[in-house]
């Protein structure tokens, strides 16, 4: 689920850190994509009236359809994607994972009931809640990516952490995911909504960590603690301390240890055996592959291989697949547009005056609702 | 207090027409020496650099340095309300959040003024390094605009190759290829029609048509355009605004794909 309420908090406190742009502005950029998040999105979103799209044997193909079309869309816009798959979940996540399993069981029960009653909308609703990205889905997606000539990486642990390490290592420009914890892991640039469908016309959100820290007036260490207070996947947070209080406390005391010393523990009891140190260590020193050892290579797509893989059993339209391959080849052959950033040096930046921020309050409120709605799309694991 | 008065409001109209495709909004930096604007487009491919010298204005007063962030589309709307022969006066108080444009008709029988809210914009001041360009081409601005427009029909990018003999503009696409060669000509009687090339070494660079065609919107400002090129640095397209200053566009070249 990422970090609870962080995007909302940023929109309120550090609106300058969030910039909205169009997908076409990212031409020539290498972007690390959180694959599990993406596949989950596809399984949820790519559907027809009768549920998920399936192969002859009734196996779902939504994830492949999504991977195929959205990857082509990225490449057509000049983006060079690299997909990063999750490895084994960290031990600290087991509590969160079992919680998710419980919710899944509940949904299953509700689904059974709805099926019995024959309520189609309810069935569809709970079906979506039961969606899970399995090993099989991931393996098929990897196979497709190889055929498309797009590199992928298997993270030893959390994909977001691996993405962040690649951004820090200068291997890619940004991490593309909906999960805000990419920032907590230290990804300098986070792109949201990049893999959304074109039809939704969602602008791509670009969040810069340096500006987040500047806007919140925190350093990375304090920011990690703030994220733990807000609520992350790896440990619990203090009941009764919401985003507003959390940021106040962190600004004043700088770390969770100091906060615990200074707040009324009776009024705000911290969770029993609170392992915030473990969570903190996970954010600061996650298990990742060394970015310097990763080599990324984009190659020509294998047209016949793709036709063989996607058409036939998986019931893809051959003409469409071949068209897609043509698009991939065309994008590979055109030269990329350069940017001015490398040629000119930034002498000084004058951020808009404080006065402007007060005025902007109304649009921020709008953003709030937007961010709230977006949260529901985060991946469960 | 800031006040600048210019007899020809048409000049401002032309400037706005030239830059409003590339920029949605921009900050005008006003100082004693004049009005300056420097901004990159959203995707950081091109940069607009405008300089209007204070001595080019009919009246110019700037007590304190002032930065005015303006929405260019709205500014263009206001200037649409002016006749070409009108005199324009731009006024702003120190630390104001509005700017006033006043248009006076020739015989002063009609005065209209428009107030516009200013914006606070994030601004990056870029240091543009001095470059000794390998090739500097001067040619009629209309001719350059024509070539860009014509070639854009055939491909997405134009290769500009400059040698001693002349300049070659070429492109290619699904239909086929297109090449336009221009030789150096000195026309002493009509200087604005001549083509001159100053070359240290030959250069050949590729640029996106879309941006070149945006730049040529500045054609009405000047009869000649100057293109400066060197290997691996941005192209500079410069229009001199007579007696007032210049409008320059920088454009990053397209790069051939290396093996990742």
Coordinates of C-alpha atoms in Angstrom, one line a residue:
Chain A
X1 CA 0.0 0.0 0.0
X2 CA 3.0 2.3 0.1
X3 CA 2.9 5.1 2.6
X4 CA -0.5 6.1 4.1
X5 CA -1.6 9.6 3.1
X6 CA 1.8 10.7 1.9
X7 CA 0.6 12.0 -1.4
X8 CA -2.1 14.0 0.2
X9 CA 0.3 15.4 2.7
X10 CA 2.7 16.4 0.0
X11 CA 0.0 18.1 -2.0
X12 CA -0.8 20.2 1.1
X13 CA 2.7 20.9 2.5
X14 CA 5.0 20.7 -0.4
X15 CA 3.0 21.3 -3.6
X16 CA 6.1 22.4 -5.5
X17 CA 7.5 18.9 -5.3
X18 CA 4.7 17.6 -7.5
X19 CA 4.7 18.5 -11.1
X20 CA 2.2 17.3 -13.7
X21 CA 3.3 16.6 -17.3
X22 CA 2.5 14.7 -20.3
X23 CA 3.9 11.3 -21.2
X24 CA 5.5 12.7 -24.3
X25 CA 7.8 14.9 -22.3
X26 CA 9.7 11.8 -21.1
X27 CA 11.1 10.9 -24.5
X28 CA 14.6 9.5 -24.3
X29 CA 14.3 8.8 -20.5
X30 CA 15.1 5.4 -19.1
X31 CA 12.5 4.5 -16.5
X32 CA 12.4 1.6 -14.0
X33 CA 8.9 0.3 -13.7
X34 CA 7.5 -1.5 -10.7
X35 CA 6.3 -4.6 -12.6
X36 CA 4.1 -6.2 -9.9
X37 CA 2.2 -2.9 -9.5
X38 CA 1.8 -2.7 -13.2
X39 CA 0.6 -6.3 -13.7
X40 CA -1.9 -5.8 -10.9
X41 CA -3.2 -2.7 -12.6
X42 CA -3.6 -4.6 -15.8
X43 CA -5.4 -7.5 -14.1
X44 CA -7.9 -5.1 -12.5
X45 CA -8.4 -2.7 -15.4
X46 CA -8.1 -4.7 -18.6
X47 CA -11.5 -6.5 -18.7
X48 CA -14.6 -6.9 -20.7
X49 CA -18.1 -7.4 -19.5
X50 CA -17.7 -11.0 -18.7
X51 CA -14.7 -10.5 -16.6
X52 CA -11.0 -11.0 -17.4
X53 CA -9.8 -11.8 -20.9
X54 CA -8.8 -15.4 -21.2
X55 CA -7.1 -17.9 -23.4
X56 CA -8.7 -21.0 -24.8
X57 CA -8.1 -22.8 -21.5
X58 CA -9.7 -20.1 -19.5
X59 CA -6.5 -18.7 -18.2
X60 CA -6.4 -14.9 -17.9
X61 CA -4.4 -12.9 -20.4
X62 CA -5.2 -9.4 -19.2
X63 CA -1.7 -9.0 -17.8
X64 CA -0.2 -9.8 -21.2
X65 CA -2.5 -7.5 -23.1
X66 CA -1.7 -4.7 -20.7
X67 CA 2.0 -5.3 -20.9
X68 CA 1.9 -5.5 -24.6
X69 CA -0.1 -2.3 -25.4
X70 CA 1.2 -0.1 -22.6
X71 CA 4.8 -1.0 -23.2
X72 CA 4.3 -0.1 -26.8
X73 CA 2.8 3.2 -25.8
X74 CA 5.8 4.0 -23.6
X75 CA 8.3 3.1 -26.3
X76 CA 6.3 5.0 -28.9
X77 CA 6.7 8.1 -26.7
X78 CA 10.4 7.5 -26.7
X79 CA 10.6 6.1 -23.2
X80 CA 13.0 3.2 -22.5
X81 CA 11.3 1.1 -19.9
X82 CA 12.9 -1.5 -17.7
X83 CA 10.6 -3.7 -15.6
X84 CA 11.6 -4.6 -12.1
X85 CA 9.9 -7.7 -10.5
X86 CA 9.5 -8.3 -6.8
X87 CA 11.7 -10.9 -5.2
X88 CA 10.9 -12.5 -1.8
X89 CA 9.0 -10.2 0.5
X90 CA 10.9 -8.9 3.5
X91 CA 10.1 -10.7 6.8
X92 CA 8.8 -7.5 8.3
X93 CA 6.0 -7.5 5.7
X94 CA 4.5 -10.7 6.8
X95 CA 2.1 -9.0 9.2
X96 CA 0.9 -6.7 6.4
X97 CA 0.6 -9.7 4.0
X98 CA -1.5 -11.8 6.4
X99 CA -3.7 -8.8 6.9
X100 CA -4.2 -8.7 3.1
X101 CA -4.9 -12.4 3.1
X102 CA -7.6 -11.8 5.7
X103 CA -9.2 -9.2 3.5
X104 CA -9.0 -11.5 0.6
X105 CA -10.8 -14.2 2.5
X106 CA -13.5 -11.8 3.4
X107 CA -13.9 -10.8 -0.2
X108 CA -14.1 -14.4 -1.2
X109 CA -16.9 -15.0 1.3
X110 CA -18.7 -11.9 0.0
X111 CA -18.2 -13.1 -3.5
X112 CA -19.7 -16.5 -2.8
X113 CA -22.7 -14.8 -1.3
X114 CA -23.1 -12.4 -4.2
X115 CA -22.8 -15.2 -6.7
X116 CA -25.5 -17.1 -4.8
X117 CA -27.8 -14.0 -5.0
X118 CA -26.8 -13.5 -8.6
X119 CA -25.9 -9.8 -8.1
X120 CA -23.7 -9.1 -11.1
X121 CA -22.2 -5.8 -10.1
X122 CA -21.3 -7.1 -6.6
X123 CA -19.7 -10.2 -8.2
X124 CA -17.6 -8.0 -10.4
X125 CA -16.6 -5.8 -7.5
X126 CA -15.4 -8.7 -5.3
X127 CA -13.8 -10.5 -8.2
X128 CA -11.6 -7.4 -8.6
X129 CA -10.7 -7.5 -5.0
X130 CA -9.6 -11.1 -5.3
X131 CA -7.2 -10.3 -8.1
X132 CA -3.7 -11.4 -7.3
X133 CA -0.5 -11.4 -9.3
X134 CA 0.8 -14.9 -9.3
X135 CA 4.2 -16.3 -10.2
X136 CA 2.7 -17.6 -13.4
X137 CA 1.5 -14.1 -14.4
X138 CA 5.0 -12.7 -13.7
X139 CA 6.7 -15.4 -15.7
X140 CA 4.5 -14.9 -18.7
X141 CA 5.0 -11.2 -18.6
X142 CA 8.8 -11.7 -18.5
X143 CA 8.6 -14.0 -21.5
X144 CA 6.7 -11.4 -23.4
X145 CA 9.1 -8.6 -22.4
X146 CA 12.0 -10.7 -23.7
X147 CA 10.3 -11.2 -27.0
X148 CA 9.6 -7.4 -27.2
X149 CA 13.3 -6.6 -26.6
X150 CA 12.6 -4.9 -23.3
X151 CA 14.9 -5.6 -20.4
X152 CA 13.6 -6.7 -17.0
X153 CA 15.3 -7.2 -13.6
X154 CA 14.5 -9.5 -10.8
X155 CA 14.9 -7.7 -7.5
X156 CA 16.3 -9.7 -4.6
X157 CA 13.5 -8.2 -2.4
X158 CA 11.2 -5.3 -2.9
X159 CA 10.9 -3.9 -6.4
X160 CA 10.5 -0.3 -5.3
X161 CA 13.8 -0.5 -3.4
X162 CA 15.6 -1.9 -6.4
X163 CA 14.1 0.8 -8.6
X164 CA 15.3 3.4 -6.2
X165 CA 18.8 2.0 -6.2
X166 CA 18.8 2.1 -10.0
X167 CA 17.8 5.8 -9.9
X168 CA 20.4 6.6 -7.3
X169 CA 23.0 4.8 -9.4
X170 CA 22.2 6.9 -12.4
X171 CA 21.1 3.9 -14.4
X172 CA 17.5 5.2 -15.0
X173 CA 15.9 8.6 -14.7
X174 CA 13.0 7.7 -12.5
X175 CA 10.9 5.0 -10.8
X176 CA 7.4 4.5 -12.2
X177 CA 5.0 3.2 -9.6
X178 CA 2.0 4.3 -7.7
X179 CA 3.5 3.4 -4.4
X180 CA 4.9 6.4 -2.6
X181 CA 7.4 4.4 -0.7
X182 CA 9.7 4.6 -3.7
X183 CA 10.5 8.0 -2.3
X184 CA 11.2 6.6 1.2
X185 CA 13.6 4.2 -0.4
X186 CA 15.4 7.2 -1.8
X187 CA 14.3 7.3 -5.5
X188 CA 15.1 10.9 -6.5
X189 CA 12.3 11.0 -9.0
X190 CA 9.0 9.2 -8.9
X191 CA 6.6 9.0 -11.8
X192 CA 2.9 8.2 -11.1
X193 CA 0.2 7.3 -13.6
X194 CA 2.8 6.5 -16.3
X195 CA 1.4 3.2 -17.2
X196 CA -2.3 4.2 -17.0
X197 CA -4.3 3.8 -20.1
X198 CA -4.4 6.6 -22.6
X199 CA -8.1 6.8 -22.4
X200 CA -8.1 8.0 -18.8
X201 CA -6.1 11.1 -19.9
X202 CA -4.4 11.2 -16.5
X203 CA -1.4 13.5 -16.5
X204 CA 1.9 12.0 -15.4
X205 CA 2.8 13.1 -11.9
X206 CA 6.5 13.7 -11.4
X207 CA 7.6 13.9 -7.7
X208 CA 11.1 15.0 -6.9
X209 CA 12.5 13.8 -3.6
X210 CA 14.8 16.8 -3.2
X211 CA 11.9 19.1 -3.5
X212 CA 9.8 17.0 -1.1
X213 CA 12.5 17.2 1.5
X214 CA 12.9 21.0 0.8
X215 CA 9.2 21.5 1.1
X216 CA 8.8 19.4 4.3
X217 CA 12.0 20.9 5.7
X218 CA 13.4 17.5 6.6
X219 CA 16.4 15.4 5.8
X220 CA 16.1 11.9 4.3
X221 CA 16.5 10.3 7.7
X222 CA 13.7 12.3 9.3
X223 CA 11.6 11.7 6.1
X224 CA 11.9 7.9 6.6
X225 CA 10.8 8.3 10.2
X226 CA 7.9 10.4 9.0
X227 CA 6.8 7.7 6.6
X228 CA 6.9 5.1 9.3
X229 CA 4.7 7.4 11.5
X230 CA 2.3 7.8 8.6
X231 CA 2.0 4.1 8.2
X232 CA 4.1 1.8 6.0
X233 CA 4.0 -1.9 5.0
X234 CA 6.6 -3.0 7.5
X235 CA 5.4 -2.0 10.9
X236 CA 2.5 -0.4 12.7
X237 CA 2.2 3.3 13.5
X238 CA 1.0 5.1 16.6
X239 CA -2.7 5.2 16.9
X240 CA -4.2 8.7 17.1
X241 CA -1.3 10.4 15.3
X242 CA -2.4 11.5 11.8
X243 CA -0.5 13.1 9.0
X244 CA -0.8 16.6 10.5
X245 CA 0.5 15.6 13.9
X246 CA 3.2 13.3 12.4
X247 CA 4.7 16.1 10.4
X248 CA 4.6 18.5 13.4
X249 CA 6.3 16.0 15.7
X250 CA 9.0 15.1 13.2
X251 CA 9.8 18.7 12.5
X252 CA 10.2 19.3 16.2
X253 CA 12.0 16.2 17.3
X254 CA 13.6 14.9 14.1
X255 CA 13.4 11.2 15.0
X256 CA 11.0 8.6 16.4
X257 CA 13.2 8.0 19.4
X258 CA 12.9 11.7 20.4
X259 CA 9.2 11.8 19.7
X260 CA 8.6 8.8 22.0
X261 CA 10.5 10.6 24.8
X262 CA 8.4 13.7 24.4
X263 CA 4.9 12.7 23.8
X264 CA 2.3 11.6 26.3
X265 CA 2.7 7.8 25.9
X266 CA -0.6 7.2 27.7
X267 CA -2.6 9.3 25.4
X268 CA -0.8 8.0 22.3
X269 CA 0.4 4.5 23.2
X270 CA 3.0 3.2 20.7
X271 CA 2.3 -0.3 19.4
X272 CA 3.7 -3.1 21.5
X273 CA 7.2 -4.3 20.5
X274 CA 7.2 -1.5 17.9
X275 CA 9.8 -2.4 15.4
X276 CA 10.3 1.0 13.9
X277 CA 14.1 0.4 13.8
X278 CA 13.7 -2.6 11.6
X279 CA 11.4 -0.7 9.2
X280 CA 13.9 2.1 9.2
X281 CA 16.7 -0.1 8.4
X282 CA 14.7 -1.7 5.6
X283 CA 14.1 1.7 4.0
X284 CA 17.7 2.9 4.5
X285 CA 19.6 -0.3 3.6
X286 CA 17.2 -2.5 1.6
X287 CA 18.4 -5.7 0.0
X288 CA 19.1 -4.7 -3.6
X289 CA 21.4 -5.6 -6.5
X290 CA 24.2 -3.2 -7.0
X291 CA 23.2 -0.8 -9.7
X292 CA 26.7 -0.7 -11.1
X293 CA 26.4 -4.5 -11.9
X294 CA 23.2 -4.2 -13.9
X295 CA 23.4 -3.9 -17.6
X296 CA 20.4 -2.8 -19.5
X297 CA 20.0 -3.6 -23.1
X298 CA 17.1 -2.8 -25.4
X299 CA 16.9 -5.0 -28.5
X300 CA 14.8 -5.5 -31.6
X301 CA 11.6 -7.3 -31.0
X302 CA 11.2 -10.9 -32.1
X303 CA 8.1 -10.7 -34.4
X304 CA 7.6 -14.4 -35.1
X305 CA 8.2 -15.3 -31.5
X306 CA 5.6 -12.8 -30.4
X307 CA 3.0 -14.0 -32.9
X308 CA 3.7 -17.6 -31.7
X309 CA 3.4 -16.7 -28.1
X310 CA 0.4 -14.4 -28.2
X311 CA -1.7 -15.6 -31.0
X312 CA -3.0 -19.2 -31.0
X313 CA -3.9 -20.3 -27.5
X314 CA -3.9 -16.8 -26.0
X315 CA -6.3 -15.6 -28.7
X316 CA -4.5 -12.4 -29.6
X317 CA -5.3 -10.9 -33.0
X318 CA -2.3 -11.6 -35.2
X319 CA -2.6 -8.4 -37.2
X320 CA -2.6 -6.3 -34.1
X321 CA 0.5 -8.0 -32.8
X322 CA 2.3 -7.5 -36.0
X323 CA 1.3 -3.8 -36.0
X324 CA 2.6 -3.5 -32.5
X325 CA 5.9 -5.0 -33.6
X326 CA 6.1 -2.4 -36.4
X327 CA 5.6 0.4 -33.9
X328 CA 8.4 -1.0 -31.8
X329 CA 10.7 -1.2 -34.7
X330 CA 9.9 2.3 -35.9
X331 CA 10.6 3.8 -32.5
X332 CA 13.9 2.0 -32.4
X333 CA 15.0 3.3 -35.8
X334 CA 14.3 7.0 -35.2
X335 CA 16.9 9.2 -33.5
X336 CA 16.1 10.6 -30.1
X337 CA 15.6 14.2 -29.4
X338 CA 18.3 15.7 -27.1
X339 CA 17.6 17.9 -24.2
X340 CA 19.1 21.3 -23.3
X341 CA 19.6 20.4 -19.7
X342 CA 23.1 19.0 -20.4
X343 CA 24.3 22.0 -22.3
X344 CA 23.3 24.8 -19.9
X345 CA 24.0 25.1 -16.3
X346 CA 21.4 26.2 -13.8
X347 CA 22.7 29.3 -12.2
X348 CA 20.0 29.9 -9.7
X349 CA 16.5 28.9 -9.1
X350 CA 13.9 31.3 -7.7
X351 CA 11.0 29.4 -6.4
X352 CA 7.7 31.2 -6.5
X353 CA 7.2 33.4 -3.5
X354 CA 5.5 32.2 -0.4
X355 CA 2.6 34.5 -1.2
X356 CA 1.7 32.2 -4.1
X357 CA 1.3 29.2 -1.9
X358 CA -1.5 30.7 0.2
X359 CA -3.4 31.6 -2.9
X360 CA -3.1 28.1 -4.3
X361 CA -5.0 26.6 -1.4
X362 CA -8.1 25.9 -3.4
X363 CA -6.5 23.9 -6.1
X364 CA -4.7 21.9 -3.5
X365 CA -8.0 20.8 -2.0
X366 CA -9.0 19.5 -5.4
X367 CA -5.8 17.6 -5.6
X368 CA -6.5 16.1 -2.3
X369 CA -9.6 14.3 -3.5
X370 CA -7.7 13.2 -6.6
X371 CA -4.9 11.7 -4.5
X372 CA -7.4 10.0 -2.2
X373 CA -9.1 8.3 -5.1
X374 CA -5.7 7.2 -6.4
X375 CA -4.7 5.5 -3.2
X376 CA -7.2 2.7 -3.7
X377 CA -5.2 1.5 -6.7
X378 CA -2.1 0.6 -4.8
X379 CA -1.1 -2.9 -4.9
X380 CA -1.9 -5.4 -2.2
X381 CA 0.7 -8.1 -1.7
Chain B
X1 CA 7.7 51.8 -10.4
X2 CA 8.1 50.3 -13.8
X3 CA 7.0 51.9 -17.0
X4 CA 7.9 51.1 -20.6
X5 CA 6.4 52.8 -23.6
X6 CA 6.7 51.7 -27.2
X7 CA 5.2 53.3 -30.2
X8 CA 4.8 50.1 -32.1
X9 CA 2.6 47.7 -30.2
X10 CA 2.8 45.5 -33.3
X11 CA 6.3 44.5 -32.2
X12 CA 4.9 43.0 -29.0
X13 CA 2.2 41.2 -30.9
X14 CA 4.8 39.6 -33.1
X15 CA 7.0 38.6 -30.2
X16 CA 4.0 37.0 -28.4
X17 CA 3.0 35.1 -31.6
X18 CA 6.5 33.8 -31.9
X19 CA 6.8 32.4 -28.4
X20 CA 3.3 31.5 -27.2
X21 CA 3.5 28.1 -28.9
X22 CA 6.6 27.1 -27.0
X23 CA 5.8 28.6 -23.7
X24 CA 2.5 28.8 -21.7
X25 CA 3.8 31.2 -19.2
X26 CA 7.0 33.1 -18.6
X27 CA 8.7 35.6 -16.4
X28 CA 9.7 38.9 -17.7
X29 CA 12.8 40.3 -15.9
X30 CA 12.8 44.0 -15.9
X31 CA 15.9 46.0 -15.0
X32 CA 17.5 49.3 -15.9
X33 CA 19.1 47.8 -18.9
X34 CA 15.8 46.5 -20.3
X35 CA 13.3 43.6 -20.4
X36 CA 14.6 40.1 -20.5
X37 CA 12.9 36.7 -20.8
X38 CA 14.5 33.3 -20.7
X39 CA 12.6 30.1 -20.5
X40 CA 12.6 26.5 -21.7
X41 CA 9.6 24.7 -23.0
X42 CA 8.0 22.0 -20.9
X43 CA 10.1 19.2 -22.3
X44 CA 13.4 21.1 -22.0
X45 CA 14.2 20.8 -25.7
X46 CA 14.2 24.4 -26.7
X47 CA 14.9 27.7 -24.9
X48 CA 13.6 31.1 -25.7
X49 CA 15.8 34.1 -24.9
X50 CA 14.4 37.6 -25.5
X51 CA 16.2 40.8 -24.9
X52 CA 14.6 44.2 -25.3
X53 CA 17.0 47.0 -24.5
X54 CA 15.8 50.0 -22.5
X55 CA 17.1 52.5 -25.1
X56 CA 14.9 50.9 -27.7
X57 CA 11.8 52.1 -25.9
X58 CA 10.4 55.6 -26.3
X59 CA 10.2 55.9 -22.6
X60 CA 11.7 53.5 -20.1
X61 CA 11.8 53.7 -16.3
X62 CA 12.6 50.9 -13.9
X63 CA 13.4 52.0 -10.3
X64 CA 13.8 48.5 -8.9
X65 CA 14.4 45.2 -10.6
X66 CA 11.2 43.5 -11.1
X67 CA 10.1 40.0 -12.3
X68 CA 6.7 39.7 -13.8
X69 CA 5.3 36.2 -14.4
X70 CA 2.7 36.3 -17.1
X71 CA 0.4 33.8 -18.8
X72 CA 1.4 34.4 -22.5
X73 CA -2.0 33.3 -23.9
X74 CA -3.7 35.9 -21.8
X75 CA -1.2 38.5 -22.7
X76 CA -1.7 37.7 -26.4
X77 CA -5.5 38.2 -25.8
X78 CA -4.8 41.6 -24.5
X79 CA -2.5 42.6 -27.3
X80 CA -5.1 41.4 -29.8
X81 CA -7.3 44.2 -28.5
X82 CA -4.7 46.8 -29.7
X83 CA -4.3 48.1 -33.2
X84 CA -0.9 47.7 -34.8
X85 CA -0.4 51.5 -34.9
X86 CA -1.3 52.0 -31.2
X87 CA 1.3 53.0 -28.7
X88 CA 1.6 50.6 -25.8
X89 CA 2.6 51.5 -22.3
X90 CA 3.4 48.7 -19.8
X91 CA 3.1 49.7 -16.1
X92 CA 3.6 48.0 -12.8
X93 CA 4.1 49.2 -9.2
X94 CA 7.0 47.7 -7.2
X95 CA 6.0 44.4 -5.7
X96 CA 2.6 44.6 -7.5
X97 CA 0.6 41.6 -8.4
X98 CA -0.9 43.2 -11.5
X99 CA 0.4 44.7 -14.6
X100 CA -1.3 47.4 -16.7
X101 CA -1.2 47.6 -20.5
X102 CA -2.3 50.9 -21.9
X103 CA -3.0 51.4 -25.6
X104 CA -3.3 54.8 -27.1
X105 CA -4.5 55.3 -30.6
X106 CA -2.5 57.5 -33.0
X107 CA -4.5 60.7 -32.5
X108 CA -5.1 59.9 -28.9
X109 CA -8.8 59.9 -29.4
X110 CA -9.0 56.5 -27.8
X111 CA -7.3 55.1 -24.8
X112 CA -7.8 51.6 -23.5
X113 CA -6.2 50.0 -20.6
X114 CA -6.1 46.3 -19.5
X115 CA -5.0 45.0 -16.2
X116 CA -3.7 41.5 -15.9
X117 CA -2.9 39.4 -12.8
X118 CA 0.7 38.4 -12.5
X119 CA 1.8 34.9 -11.6
X120 CA 4.5 33.7 -9.3
X121 CA 6.5 31.2 -11.3
X122 CA 9.3 28.9 -10.5
X123 CA 12.3 30.1 -12.4
X124 CA 15.5 28.6 -13.4
X125 CA 18.2 31.0 -14.5
X126 CA 20.4 29.2 -17.0
X127 CA 24.0 30.0 -17.8
X128 CA 24.5 29.8 -21.5
X129 CA 28.1 29.2 -22.3
X130 CA 29.8 31.4 -24.9
X131 CA 30.4 29.2 -27.9
X132 CA 32.6 29.9 -31.0
X133 CA 30.3 28.4 -33.5
X134 CA 31.7 26.3 -36.4
X135 CA 29.2 27.7 -38.8
X136 CA 27.2 30.9 -38.8
X137 CA 24.6 31.3 -41.5
X138 CA 22.7 34.4 -42.3
X139 CA 19.8 34.2 -44.7
X140 CA 16.4 35.8 -45.5
X141 CA 14.1 34.8 -42.7
X142 CA 11.2 34.2 -45.1
X143 CA 13.3 31.7 -47.0
X144 CA 14.2 29.8 -43.9
X145 CA 10.5 29.7 -42.8
X146 CA 9.5 28.4 -46.3
X147 CA 12.1 25.6 -46.2
X148 CA 11.1 24.4 -42.8
X149 CA 7.4 24.4 -43.7
X150 CA 8.0 22.6 -47.0
X151 CA 10.3 19.9 -45.6
X152 CA 8.1 19.3 -42.6
X153 CA 5.7 17.6 -45.0
X154 CA 8.1 14.8 -45.7
X155 CA 9.7 14.0 -42.4
X156 CA 9.8 14.6 -38.7
X157 CA 13.3 16.0 -38.6
X158 CA 15.5 18.2 -40.8
X159 CA 19.3 17.7 -41.2
X160 CA 21.1 21.0 -41.7
X161 CA 24.5 20.5 -43.3
X162 CA 26.8 23.5 -43.8
X163 CA 29.8 23.4 -46.0
X164 CA 31.9 26.1 -47.8
X165 CA 29.7 25.8 -50.9
X166 CA 26.4 26.4 -49.1
X167 CA 23.8 25.0 -46.8
X168 CA 21.8 21.9 -47.4
X169 CA 18.5 21.2 -45.7
X170 CA 17.4 17.6 -46.0
X171 CA 14.8 15.2 -44.7
X172 CA 13.3 11.8 -45.5
X173 CA 10.2 9.8 -44.6
X174 CA 7.7 7.3 -45.9
X175 CA 7.1 9.2 -49.2
X176 CA 10.7 9.7 -50.1
X177 CA 13.4 12.4 -49.5
X178 CA 13.6 16.1 -49.9
X179 CA 16.7 18.3 -50.3
X180 CA 17.1 22.0 -50.5
X181 CA 20.5 23.6 -51.2
X182 CA 21.2 27.2 -50.8
X183 CA 24.4 28.8 -52.0
X184 CA 26.1 31.9 -50.7
X185 CA 25.0 35.0 -52.4
X186 CA 26.0 38.6 -51.8
X187 CA 23.4 41.0 -52.7
X188 CA 24.8 44.4 -51.9
X189 CA 21.8 46.4 -53.1
X190 CA 19.4 44.4 -51.1
X191 CA 21.3 43.2 -48.1
X192 CA 18.3 41.5 -46.5
X193 CA 18.1 39.1 -49.4
X194 CA 21.7 37.8 -49.3
X195 CA 22.9 34.5 -47.9
X196 CA 26.3 34.6 -46.0
X197 CA 28.1 31.7 -44.4
X198 CA 31.0 32.1 -42.0
X199 CA 32.5 28.7 -41.6
X200 CA 35.4 27.3 -39.5
X201 CA 34.6 23.6 -40.2
X202 CA 31.7 21.8 -41.8
X203 CA 28.8 20.8 -39.5
X204 CA 25.9 18.6 -40.0
X205 CA 23.1 18.3 -37.4
X206 CA 19.5 17.0 -37.2
X207 CA 16.7 18.9 -35.6
X208 CA 13.0 18.3 -35.1
X209 CA 10.8 20.1 -37.6
X210 CA 8.1 20.8 -35.1
X211 CA 10.4 23.1 -33.1
X212 CA 11.9 24.8 -36.2
X213 CA 8.5 25.6 -37.4
X214 CA 7.6 27.2 -34.0
X215 CA 10.7 29.3 -34.2
X216 CA 9.8 30.6 -37.7
X217 CA 6.7 32.2 -36.2
X218 CA 9.2 35.0 -35.4
X219 CA 9.8 35.7 -39.1
X220 CA 7.7 38.9 -39.2
X221 CA 10.1 40.4 -36.7
X222 CA 13.2 40.5 -38.9
X223 CA 14.1 40.2 -42.6
X224 CA 17.2 38.1 -41.8
X225 CA 17.7 35.1 -39.6
X226 CA 21.0 33.9 -38.2
X227 CA 21.6 30.2 -37.6
X228 CA 24.6 29.2 -35.5
X229 CA 25.8 25.6 -35.3
X230 CA 28.6 23.5 -33.8
X231 CA 28.9 19.8 -33.4
X232 CA 27.0 18.5 -30.3
X233 CA 25.7 21.9 -29.1
X234 CA 22.3 23.4 -29.5
X235 CA 21.4 25.3 -32.6
X236 CA 20.8 29.0 -32.1
X237 CA 18.2 30.7 -34.3
X238 CA 18.4 34.4 -33.9
X239 CA 16.1 37.2 -35.0
X240 CA 17.3 40.8 -34.6
X241 CA 14.4 43.1 -33.7
X242 CA 15.4 46.4 -35.3
X243 CA 16.5 49.1 -32.8
X244 CA 15.1 47.2 -29.9
X245 CA 16.9 43.9 -29.2
X246 CA 16.8 40.3 -30.2
X247 CA 14.8 37.1 -29.9
X248 CA 16.9 33.9 -29.8
X249 CA 15.8 30.3 -29.8
X250 CA 18.1 27.4 -28.7
X251 CA 17.3 23.9 -29.9
X252 CA 18.9 20.7 -28.7
X253 CA 19.9 18.5 -31.7
X254 CA 18.6 15.0 -32.2
X255 CA 21.1 12.3 -31.3
X256 CA 21.8 9.1 -33.0
X257 CA 21.0 6.2 -30.8
X258 CA 24.1 4.6 -29.3
X259 CA 24.0 1.0 -28.3
X260 CA 22.4 1.8 -25.0

